[in-house]
Amino acid sequence: MRIIPQSEVERLLPVGPCVEVMREAMIRVSRRDVSLPIRQFMPVPGAAGKLALMPGSLGTAGEAEDASFGIKLVCKYERPHGDPLGTHVGMVMLFDSAKGVPLAMVEGSSLTAIRTSAASALATDLLARKDAKVLAIIGNGEQAMRHIAAMQAVRAIESVRVWGRDAGHAAAFAEAASARFGVAVEPAPSAAEAVAGADIVCTTTSAKEPVLTGSDLEPGQHINLVGSAIPTTAEIDTDAVKRTRFYVDYRDAAMAAAGELLGAIRAGAVSEDHILAEIGEVAEDPALGRTSPADITCYKSLGVAAQDLAAAHEVWRMAEAEGAGTIVDLLA
């Protein structure tokens, strides 16, 4: 088994190439060439944390060269803004489906961050206008930074506006992002002002209540909803959901945990049919996506184990080719 640490994950899997890995993974999800049990959470007694378990399989043994299965284990702890550990610490255990043997233990924090932003980039590439160039980022944490890089991988971004609840953090983020990505990044005084005139909007917050309303959205925009992953929280309100052409990564997961959609369904504003397609379906049939320049498209990202397995397999494959990471002989 090969142990692949964070530094190697970052080196071996840049976000640009990972977009194509996510494209193939999401097509397989929509073809149901996967097994994706709904993620489970276990509270940690006496601590402000929980363990998330995401098992799954990708491909069919004997039919797919990369057929694999495994589990992502993630410790989610509440930490102060800027804590070097972040809020997610974990690993992906990857097994070969044909032989039933472990291939790798891959550091999970960076892998998750890269594949999440790459999945948003895939959705943006499929749904956003081709001339999109102004980006709004709601939130100023790690995923906010990752999403600037991801959007640059699929669109010619010329300017970025960012909003966060702490104006000082947002200003510091803007300065750091400008230097890192070579593009003008400006802090906005409000979420609504960040979004005004933007072509692409990425919400990467830990908000419990909506930070954007339907009236904040404009014709032609594309929105990636990334921050909320449980049924009781939402980053946009019911009116915003109703205004958008709504897409998800995996229908079953969306109907279990997409707080924005579930809230709109409970309010009677939309039905389950408001999900127009999974993003993998759009990848195979672009006609399911944007129908006019005025459409407001929305991708709800929850994340599925197939994304982690596909990303982990790509990292393992490249590590094998280079001899990266550390080999552990489990039979010794």
mmCIF file of C-alpha atoms in Angstrom:
data_model
loop_
_atom_site.group_PDB
_atom_site.id
_atom_site.type_symbol
_atom_site.label_atom_id
_atom_site.label_comp_id
_atom_site.label_asym_id
_atom_site.label_seq_id
_atom_site.Cartn_x
_atom_site.Cartn_y
_atom_site.Cartn_z
ATOM 1 C CA MET A 1 0.000 0.000 0.000
ATOM 2 C CA ARG A 2 1.277 3.447 -0.889
ATOM 3 C CA ILE A 3 0.891 6.293 1.624
ATOM 4 C CA ILE A 4 0.586 9.619 -0.166
ATOM 5 C CA PRO A 5 0.910 12.761 1.990
ATOM 6 C CA GLN A 6 -0.536 16.227 1.494
ATOM 7 C CA SER A 7 2.507 17.668 -0.282
ATOM 8 C CA GLU A 8 2.375 14.941 -2.925
ATOM 9 C CA VAL A 9 -1.395 15.271 -3.383
ATOM 10 C CA GLU A 10 -0.964 18.982 -4.085
ATOM 11 C CA ARG A 11 1.880 18.334 -6.535
ATOM 12 C CA LEU A 12 0.359 15.390 -8.373
ATOM 13 C CA LEU A 13 -3.194 16.701 -8.772
ATOM 14 C CA PRO A 14 -3.439 20.366 -9.863
ATOM 15 C CA VAL A 15 -7.004 21.602 -10.179
ATOM 16 C CA GLY A 16 -6.910 21.989 -13.971
ATOM 17 C CA PRO A 17 -6.228 18.321 -14.749
ATOM 18 C CA CYS A 18 -8.578 17.335 -11.930
ATOM 19 C CA VAL A 19 -11.491 18.943 -13.825
ATOM 20 C CA GLU A 20 -11.206 16.200 -16.442
ATOM 21 C CA VAL A 21 -10.977 13.543 -13.727
ATOM 22 C CA MET A 22 -14.216 14.923 -12.278
ATOM 23 C CA ARG A 23 -15.841 14.976 -15.726
ATOM 24 C CA GLU A 24 -15.304 11.236 -16.149
ATOM 25 C CA ALA A 25 -16.272 10.508 -12.543
ATOM 26 C CA MET A 26 -19.551 12.417 -12.760
ATOM 27 C CA ILE A 27 -20.486 10.758 -16.054
ATOM 28 C CA ARG A 28 -20.033 7.424 -14.307
ATOM 29 C CA VAL A 29 -22.143 8.627 -11.387
ATOM 30 C CA SER A 30 -24.974 9.541 -13.745
ATOM 31 C CA ARG A 31 -24.631 6.205 -15.550
ATOM 32 C CA ARG A 32 -24.794 4.569 -12.081
ATOM 33 C CA ASP A 33 -21.516 2.773 -12.637
ATOM 34 C CA VAL A 34 -20.935 3.454 -8.944
ATOM 35 C CA SER A 35 -22.086 2.507 -5.477
ATOM 36 C CA LEU A 36 -22.717 5.561 -3.309
ATOM 37 C CA PRO A 37 -24.228 4.962 0.144
ATOM 38 C CA ILE A 38 -25.330 8.237 1.723
ATOM 39 C CA ARG A 39 -22.619 9.664 3.984
ATOM 40 C CA GLN A 40 -22.921 9.093 7.718
ATOM 41 C CA PHE A 41 -21.883 11.256 10.647
ATOM 42 C CA MET A 42 -20.806 10.211 14.135
ATOM 43 C CA PRO A 43 -20.568 12.858 16.879
ATOM 44 C CA VAL A 44 -17.345 12.870 18.905
ATOM 45 C CA PRO A 45 -18.304 12.803 22.618
ATOM 46 C CA GLY A 46 -17.012 15.782 24.545
ATOM 47 C CA ALA A 47 -15.703 17.607 21.468
ATOM 48 C CA ALA A 48 -17.069 20.101 18.939
ATOM 49 C CA GLY A 49 -16.439 17.641 16.162
ATOM 50 C CA LYS A 50 -17.778 14.698 14.233
ATOM 51 C CA LEU A 51 -16.536 11.868 12.055
ATOM 52 C CA ALA A 52 -17.907 11.669 8.519
ATOM 53 C CA LEU A 53 -17.832 8.369 6.661
ATOM 54 C CA MET A 54 -18.192 8.241 2.880
ATOM 55 C CA PRO A 55 -17.911 4.734 1.399
ATOM 56 C CA GLY A 56 -18.311 3.996 -2.274
ATOM 57 C CA SER A 57 -17.165 2.161 -5.370
ATOM 58 C CA LEU A 58 -16.255 3.335 -8.857
ATOM 59 C CA GLY A 59 -16.418 1.157 -11.941
ATOM 60 C CA THR A 60 -16.959 -2.585 -12.303
ATOM 61 C CA ALA A 61 -14.216 -5.122 -11.617
ATOM 62 C CA GLY A 62 -13.204 -6.871 -14.808
ATOM 63 C CA GLU A 63 -14.633 -4.108 -16.974
ATOM 64 C CA ALA A 64 -12.825 -0.958 -15.884
ATOM 65 C CA GLU A 65 -9.063 -0.698 -15.457
ATOM 66 C CA ASP A 66 -9.508 1.779 -12.612
ATOM 67 C CA ALA A 67 -12.339 -0.092 -10.851
ATOM 68 C CA SER A 68 -11.880 0.665 -7.181
ATOM 69 C CA PHE A 69 -13.676 1.016 -3.891
ATOM 70 C CA GLY A 70 -12.928 2.596 -0.575
ATOM 71 C CA ILE A 71 -13.924 5.068 2.050
ATOM 72 C CA LYS A 72 -13.183 8.639 2.981
ATOM 73 C CA LEU A 73 -12.877 9.338 6.682
ATOM 74 C CA VAL A 74 -13.123 12.993 7.625
ATOM 75 C CA CYS A 75 -12.859 14.586 11.053
ATOM 76 C CA LYS A 76 -14.866 17.818 11.021
ATOM 77 C CA TYR A 77 -13.922 20.082 13.911
ATOM 78 C CA GLU A 78 -14.839 23.680 14.611
ATOM 79 C CA ARG A 79 -11.619 25.701 14.530
ATOM 80 C CA PRO A 80 -10.799 29.416 14.503
ATOM 81 C CA HIS A 81 -10.572 31.195 11.162
ATOM 82 C CA GLY A 82 -7.123 30.672 9.691
ATOM 83 C CA ASP A 83 -6.272 27.605 11.781
ATOM 84 C CA PRO A 84 -3.637 25.650 9.791
ATOM 85 C CA LEU A 85 -5.551 22.401 10.333
ATOM 86 C CA GLY A 86 -8.695 23.786 8.722
ATOM 87 C CA THR A 87 -12.091 22.287 9.476
ATOM 88 C CA HIS A 88 -11.577 18.980 7.635
ATOM 89 C CA VAL A 89 -8.808 16.483 8.417
ATOM 90 C CA GLY A 90 -8.885 12.959 7.072
ATOM 91 C CA MET A 91 -7.881 10.351 4.536
ATOM 92 C CA VAL A 92 -9.123 8.286 1.624
ATOM 93 C CA MET A 93 -8.514 4.535 1.726
ATOM 94 C CA LEU A 94 -8.403 3.195 -1.845
ATOM 95 C CA PHE A 95 -8.768 -0.509 -2.735
ATOM 96 C CA ASP A 96 -8.496 -2.397 -6.016
ATOM 97 C CA SER A 97 -11.872 -3.915 -6.918
ATOM 98 C CA ALA A 98 -10.516 -6.929 -8.825
ATOM 99 C CA LYS A 99 -8.144 -8.137 -6.109
ATOM 100 C CA GLY A 100 -9.682 -6.628 -3.006
ATOM 101 C CA VAL A 101 -6.348 -5.265 -1.795
ATOM 102 C CA PRO A 102 -5.481 -1.782 -0.563
ATOM 103 C CA LEU A 103 -3.725 0.441 -3.068
ATOM 104 C CA ALA A 104 -3.228 3.648 -1.138
ATOM 105 C CA MET A 105 -3.970 5.795 1.855
ATOM 106 C CA VAL A 106 -4.249 9.335 0.485
ATOM 107 C CA GLU A 107 -4.287 12.504 2.581
ATOM 108 C CA GLY A 108 -7.887 13.651 2.465
ATOM 109 C CA SER A 109 -7.959 17.360 3.270
ATOM 110 C CA SER A 110 -6.160 18.556 0.152
ATOM 111 C CA LEU A 111 -7.724 15.833 -1.993
ATOM 112 C CA THR A 112 -11.199 16.975 -0.918
ATOM 113 C CA ALA A 113 -10.384 20.647 -1.452
ATOM 114 C CA ILE A 114 -9.004 20.014 -4.944
ATOM 115 C CA ARG A 115 -11.804 17.714 -6.132
ATOM 116 C CA THR A 116 -14.506 20.013 -4.701
ATOM 117 C CA SER A 117 -13.234 23.060 -6.555
ATOM 118 C CA ALA A 118 -12.613 20.968 -9.681
ATOM 119 C CA ALA A 119 -16.224 19.723 -9.606
ATOM 120 C CA SER A 120 -17.407 23.333 -9.410
ATOM 121 C CA ALA A 121 -15.136 24.163 -12.336
ATOM 122 C CA LEU A 122 -16.653 21.305 -14.320
ATOM 123 C CA ALA A 123 -20.159 22.621 -13.621
ATOM 124 C CA THR A 124 -19.043 26.129 -14.547
ATOM 125 C CA ASP A 125 -17.504 24.915 -17.791
ATOM 126 C CA LEU A 126 -20.766 23.153 -18.680
ATOM 127 C CA LEU A 127 -23.256 25.799 -17.509
ATOM 128 C CA ALA A 128 -21.701 29.281 -17.400
ATOM 129 C CA ARG A 129 -21.679 31.602 -20.400
ATOM 130 C CA LYS A 130 -18.533 31.208 -22.490
ATOM 131 C CA ASP A 131 -17.760 34.912 -22.112
ATOM 132 C CA ALA A 132 -17.982 34.869 -18.296
ATOM 133 C CA LYS A 133 -15.138 36.924 -16.841
ATOM 134 C CA VAL A 134 -16.293 38.505 -13.556
ATOM 135 C CA LEU A 135 -16.240 36.224 -10.512
ATOM 136 C CA ALA A 136 -17.907 36.741 -7.133
ATOM 137 C CA ILE A 137 -16.738 34.682 -4.163
ATOM 138 C CA ILE A 138 -18.917 34.577 -1.060
ATOM 139 C CA GLY A 139 -16.727 33.423 1.802
ATOM 140 C CA ASN A 140 -13.019 33.857 2.447
ATOM 141 C CA GLY A 141 -11.706 30.495 3.601
ATOM 142 C CA GLU A 142 -9.726 27.750 1.881
ATOM 143 C CA GLN A 143 -12.462 26.803 -0.583
ATOM 144 C CA ALA A 144 -12.829 30.444 -1.571
ATOM 145 C CA MET A 145 -9.153 30.530 -2.533
ATOM 146 C CA ARG A 146 -9.382 27.151 -4.255
ATOM 147 C CA HIS A 147 -12.379 28.291 -6.293
ATOM 148 C CA ILE A 148 -10.555 31.264 -7.769
ATOM 149 C CA ALA A 149 -7.925 28.892 -9.158
ATOM 150 C CA ALA A 150 -10.619 26.481 -10.335
ATOM 151 C CA MET A 151 -12.624 29.158 -12.149
ATOM 152 C CA GLN A 152 -9.453 30.391 -13.847
ATOM 153 C CA ALA A 153 -8.967 26.851 -15.169
ATOM 154 C CA VAL A 154 -12.200 27.030 -17.210
ATOM 155 C CA ARG A 155 -12.878 30.734 -17.863
ATOM 156 C CA ALA A 156 -10.783 33.838 -18.592
ATOM 157 C CA ILE A 157 -11.427 35.561 -15.259
ATOM 158 C CA GLU A 158 -10.538 39.258 -15.350
ATOM 159 C CA SER A 159 -11.762 40.417 -11.950
ATOM 160 C CA VAL A 160 -12.923 38.963 -8.645
ATOM 161 C CA ARG A 161 -15.027 40.373 -5.852
ATOM 162 C CA VAL A 162 -15.090 38.701 -2.450
ATOM 163 C CA TRP A 163 -17.328 39.128 0.579
ATOM 164 C CA GLY A 164 -17.026 37.671 4.068
ATOM 165 C CA ARG A 165 -18.706 38.428 7.377
ATOM 166 C CA ASP A 166 -15.423 39.773 8.783
ATOM 167 C CA ALA A 167 -14.387 42.725 6.633
ATOM 168 C CA GLY A 168 -10.791 42.513 7.835
ATOM 169 C CA HIS A 169 -10.497 38.864 6.842
ATOM 170 C CA ALA A 170 -12.077 39.605 3.462
ATOM 171 C CA ALA A 171 -9.623 42.440 2.799
ATOM 172 C CA ALA A 172 -6.634 40.279 3.738
ATOM 173 C CA PHE A 173 -7.973 37.470 1.551
ATOM 174 C CA ALA A 174 -8.380 39.846 -1.399
ATOM 175 C CA GLU A 175 -4.803 41.088 -1.079
ATOM 176 C CA ALA A 176 -3.401 37.543 -0.848
ATOM 177 C CA ALA A 177 -5.516 36.271 -3.735
ATOM 178 C CA SER A 178 -4.536 39.200 -5.985
ATOM 179 C CA ALA A 179 -0.860 38.418 -5.454
ATOM 180 C CA ARG A 180 -1.331 34.681 -5.889
ATOM 181 C CA PHE A 181 -3.478 34.640 -9.023
ATOM 182 C CA GLY A 182 -2.392 37.801 -10.826
ATOM 183 C CA VAL A 183 -5.935 39.140 -11.104
ATOM 184 C CA ALA A 184 -7.692 42.071 -9.452
ATOM 185 C CA VAL A 185 -9.484 40.842 -6.302
ATOM 186 C CA GLU A 186 -11.513 43.417 -4.391
ATOM 187 C CA PRO A 187 -13.445 43.078 -1.122
ATOM 188 C CA ALA A 188 -17.142 43.980 -1.362
ATOM 189 C CA PRO A 189 -19.140 45.633 1.439
ATOM 190 C CA SER A 190 -21.992 43.118 1.157
ATOM 191 C CA ALA A 191 -22.786 39.791 -0.472
ATOM 192 C CA ALA A 192 -25.340 41.470 -2.726
ATOM 193 C CA GLU A 193 -22.776 44.018 -3.918
ATOM 194 C CA ALA A 194 -20.234 41.266 -4.573
ATOM 195 C CA VAL A 195 -22.730 39.468 -6.794
ATOM 196 C CA ALA A 196 -23.989 42.524 -8.688
ATOM 197 C CA GLY A 197 -22.647 42.360 -12.235
ATOM 198 C CA ALA A 198 -20.839 39.055 -11.683
ATOM 199 C CA ASP A 199 -20.969 36.318 -14.299
ATOM 200 C CA ILE A 200 -20.017 33.469 -11.945
ATOM 201 C CA VAL A 201 -20.872 33.244 -8.241
ATOM 202 C CA CYS A 202 -19.333 30.727 -5.837
ATOM 203 C CA THR A 203 -20.708 30.450 -2.293
ATOM 204 C CA THR A 204 -18.142 28.804 -0.031
ATOM 205 C CA THR A 205 -19.458 29.682 3.425
ATOM 206 C CA SER A 206 -20.341 27.975 6.689
ATOM 207 C CA ALA A 207 -23.567 29.992 6.840
ATOM 208 C CA LYS A 208 -26.565 28.450 8.551
ATOM 209 C CA GLU A 209 -28.999 30.885 6.878
ATOM 210 C CA PRO A 210 -29.045 32.200 3.291
ATOM 211 C CA VAL A 211 -26.461 34.838 2.410
ATOM 212 C CA LEU A 212 -28.056 35.549 -0.991
ATOM 213 C CA THR A 213 -31.682 36.091 -1.988
ATOM 214 C CA GLY A 214 -33.488 35.737 -5.274
ATOM 215 C CA SER A 215 -33.451 39.496 -5.778
ATOM 216 C CA ASP A 216 -29.625 39.463 -5.616
ATOM 217 C CA LEU A 217 -29.337 37.276 -8.702
ATOM 218 C CA GLU A 218 -29.166 38.603 -12.259
ATOM 219 C CA PRO A 219 -29.970 37.065 -15.655
ATOM 220 C CA GLY A 220 -27.060 35.209 -17.202
ATOM 221 C CA GLN A 221 -25.302 34.285 -13.987
ATOM 222 C CA HIS A 222 -24.031 30.867 -12.974
ATOM 223 C CA ILE A 223 -23.939 29.951 -9.268
ATOM 224 C CA ASN A 224 -21.955 27.187 -7.542
ATOM 225 C CA LEU A 225 -23.379 26.376 -4.088
ATOM 226 C CA VAL A 226 -20.530 24.737 -2.198
ATOM 227 C CA GLY A 227 -20.617 25.539 1.516
ATOM 228 C CA SER A 228 -23.791 23.955 2.880
ATOM 229 C CA ALA A 229 -23.914 20.153 3.022
ATOM 230 C CA ILE A 230 -26.700 19.333 5.484
ATOM 231 C CA PRO A 231 -30.489 19.609 5.066
ATOM 232 C CA THR A 232 -30.948 22.290 7.748
ATOM 233 C CA THR A 233 -28.641 24.952 6.274
ATOM 234 C CA ALA A 234 -28.753 26.990 3.069
ATOM 235 C CA GLU A 235 -26.644 29.601 1.273
ATOM 236 C CA ILE A 236 -29.447 30.949 -0.967
ATOM 237 C CA ASP A 237 -33.133 31.430 -0.181
ATOM 238 C CA THR A 238 -36.201 29.803 -1.681
ATOM 239 C CA ASP A 239 -36.790 32.592 -4.188
ATOM 240 C CA ALA A 240 -33.245 32.187 -5.501
ATOM 241 C CA VAL A 241 -33.722 28.434 -5.887
ATOM 242 C CA LYS A 242 -36.977 29.036 -7.765
ATOM 243 C CA ARG A 243 -35.326 31.491 -10.180
ATOM 244 C CA THR A 244 -32.556 29.135 -11.243
ATOM 245 C CA ARG A 245 -32.104 26.204 -13.563
ATOM 246 C CA PHE A 246 -31.024 23.792 -10.823
ATOM 247 C CA TYR A 247 -28.410 21.038 -11.204
ATOM 248 C CA VAL A 248 -26.881 18.603 -8.702
ATOM 249 C CA ASP A 249 -24.008 16.143 -8.489
ATOM 250 C CA TYR A 250 -26.190 13.191 -7.398
ATOM 251 C CA ARG A 251 -29.967 13.190 -7.044
ATOM 252 C CA ASP A 252 -30.128 10.852 -4.054
ATOM 253 C CA ALA A 253 -27.670 12.982 -2.102
ATOM 254 C CA ALA A 254 -29.476 16.186 -3.065
ATOM 255 C CA MET A 255 -32.825 14.874 -1.864
ATOM 256 C CA ALA A 256 -31.202 13.893 1.425
ATOM 257 C CA ALA A 257 -29.007 16.901 2.173
ATOM 258 C CA ALA A 258 -29.372 19.853 -0.232
ATOM 259 C CA GLY A 259 -30.749 22.352 2.256
ATOM 260 C CA GLU A 260 -31.557 25.041 -0.303
ATOM 261 C CA LEU A 261 -33.600 22.684 -2.475
ATOM 262 C CA LEU A 262 -35.277 20.892 0.438
ATOM 263 C CA GLY A 263 -36.300 24.214 1.980
ATOM 264 C CA ALA A 264 -37.838 25.344 -1.291
ATOM 265 C CA ILE A 265 -39.703 22.031 -1.591
ATOM 266 C CA ARG A 266 -41.022 22.340 1.976
ATOM 267 C CA ALA A 267 -42.204 25.867 1.164
ATOM 268 C CA GLY A 268 -44.136 24.540 -1.832
ATOM 269 C CA ALA A 269 -42.144 26.746 -4.223
ATOM 270 C CA VAL A 270 -40.697 23.863 -6.248
ATOM 271 C CA SER A 271 -40.840 20.073 -6.443
ATOM 272 C CA GLU A 272 -38.174 17.413 -6.838
ATOM 273 C CA ASP A 273 -38.571 17.966 -10.585
ATOM 274 C CA HIS A 274 -36.811 21.308 -10.137
ATOM 275 C CA ILE A 275 -33.602 19.243 -10.457
ATOM 276 C CA LEU A 276 -33.123 19.465 -14.217
ATOM 277 C CA ALA A 277 -30.205 17.053 -14.365
ATOM 278 C CA GLU A 278 -27.136 15.719 -12.652
ATOM 279 C CA ILE A 279 -23.961 17.385 -13.822
ATOM 280 C CA GLY A 280 -22.770 14.084 -15.298
ATOM 281 C CA GLU A 281 -25.871 14.016 -17.486
ATOM 282 C CA VAL A 282 -25.068 17.504 -18.745
ATOM 283 C CA ALA A 283 -21.506 16.394 -19.489
ATOM 284 C CA GLU A 284 -22.930 13.707 -21.781
ATOM 285 C CA ASP A 285 -25.738 15.853 -23.195
ATOM 286 C CA PRO A 286 -24.991 19.620 -23.159
ATOM 287 C CA ALA A 287 -28.538 20.318 -24.387
ATOM 288 C CA LEU A 288 -29.656 19.699 -20.795
ATOM 289 C CA GLY A 289 -27.712 22.763 -19.654
ATOM 290 C CA ARG A 290 -28.001 26.465 -20.372
ATOM 291 C CA THR A 291 -30.664 27.251 -22.972
ATOM 292 C CA SER A 292 -30.096 31.006 -23.349
ATOM 293 C CA PRO A 293 -27.655 33.747 -22.274
ATOM 294 C CA ALA A 294 -30.306 35.002 -19.820
ATOM 295 C CA ASP A 295 -30.656 31.731 -17.879
ATOM 296 C CA ILE A 296 -29.556 31.712 -14.247
ATOM 297 C CA THR A 297 -27.939 28.323 -13.731
ATOM 298 C CA CYS A 298 -27.142 26.819 -10.340
ATOM 299 C CA TYR A 299 -25.020 23.821 -9.393
ATOM 300 C CA LYS A 300 -25.529 22.371 -5.916
ATOM 301 C CA SER A 301 -22.331 20.665 -4.794
ATOM 302 C CA LEU A 302 -22.607 18.129 -1.985
ATOM 303 C CA GLY A 303 -19.687 15.909 -2.908
ATOM 304 C CA VAL A 304 -19.857 12.167 -3.405
ATOM 305 C CA ALA A 305 -17.396 9.371 -2.697
ATOM 306 C CA ALA A 306 -16.960 8.706 -6.419
ATOM 307 C CA GLN A 307 -15.208 12.065 -6.713
ATOM 308 C CA ASP A 308 -12.810 11.148 -3.907
ATOM 309 C CA LEU A 309 -12.141 7.698 -5.345
ATOM 310 C CA ALA A 310 -11.510 9.041 -8.846
ATOM 311 C CA ALA A 311 -9.174 11.738 -7.526
ATOM 312 C CA ALA A 312 -7.396 9.289 -5.206
ATOM 313 C CA HIS A 313 -6.948 6.783 -8.028
ATOM 314 C CA GLU A 314 -5.433 9.456 -10.254
ATOM 315 C CA VAL A 315 -3.042 10.488 -7.470
ATOM 316 C CA TRP A 316 -2.132 6.834 -6.835
ATOM 317 C CA ARG A 317 -1.576 6.187 -10.546
ATOM 318 C CA MET A 318 0.785 9.140 -10.856
ATOM 319 C CA ALA A 319 2.544 8.258 -7.593
ATOM 320 C CA GLU A 320 3.097 4.722 -8.887
ATOM 321 C CA ALA A 321 4.623 6.062 -12.086
ATOM 322 C CA GLU A 322 6.999 8.369 -10.181
ATOM 323 C CA GLY A 323 7.629 6.261 -7.102
ATOM 324 C CA ALA A 324 6.168 9.024 -4.935
ATOM 325 C CA GLY A 325 4.897 8.501 -1.409
ATOM 326 C CA THR A 326 5.863 5.666 0.922
ATOM 327 C CA ILE A 327 5.281 1.949 0.398
ATOM 328 C CA VAL A 328 4.036 -0.032 3.400
ATOM 329 C CA ASP A 329 4.149 -3.843 3.201
ATOM 330 C CA LEU A 330 0.978 -4.945 4.939
ATOM 331 C CA LEU A 331 1.965 -8.614 4.790
ATOM 332 C CA ALA A 332 5.363 -8.227 6.428
#
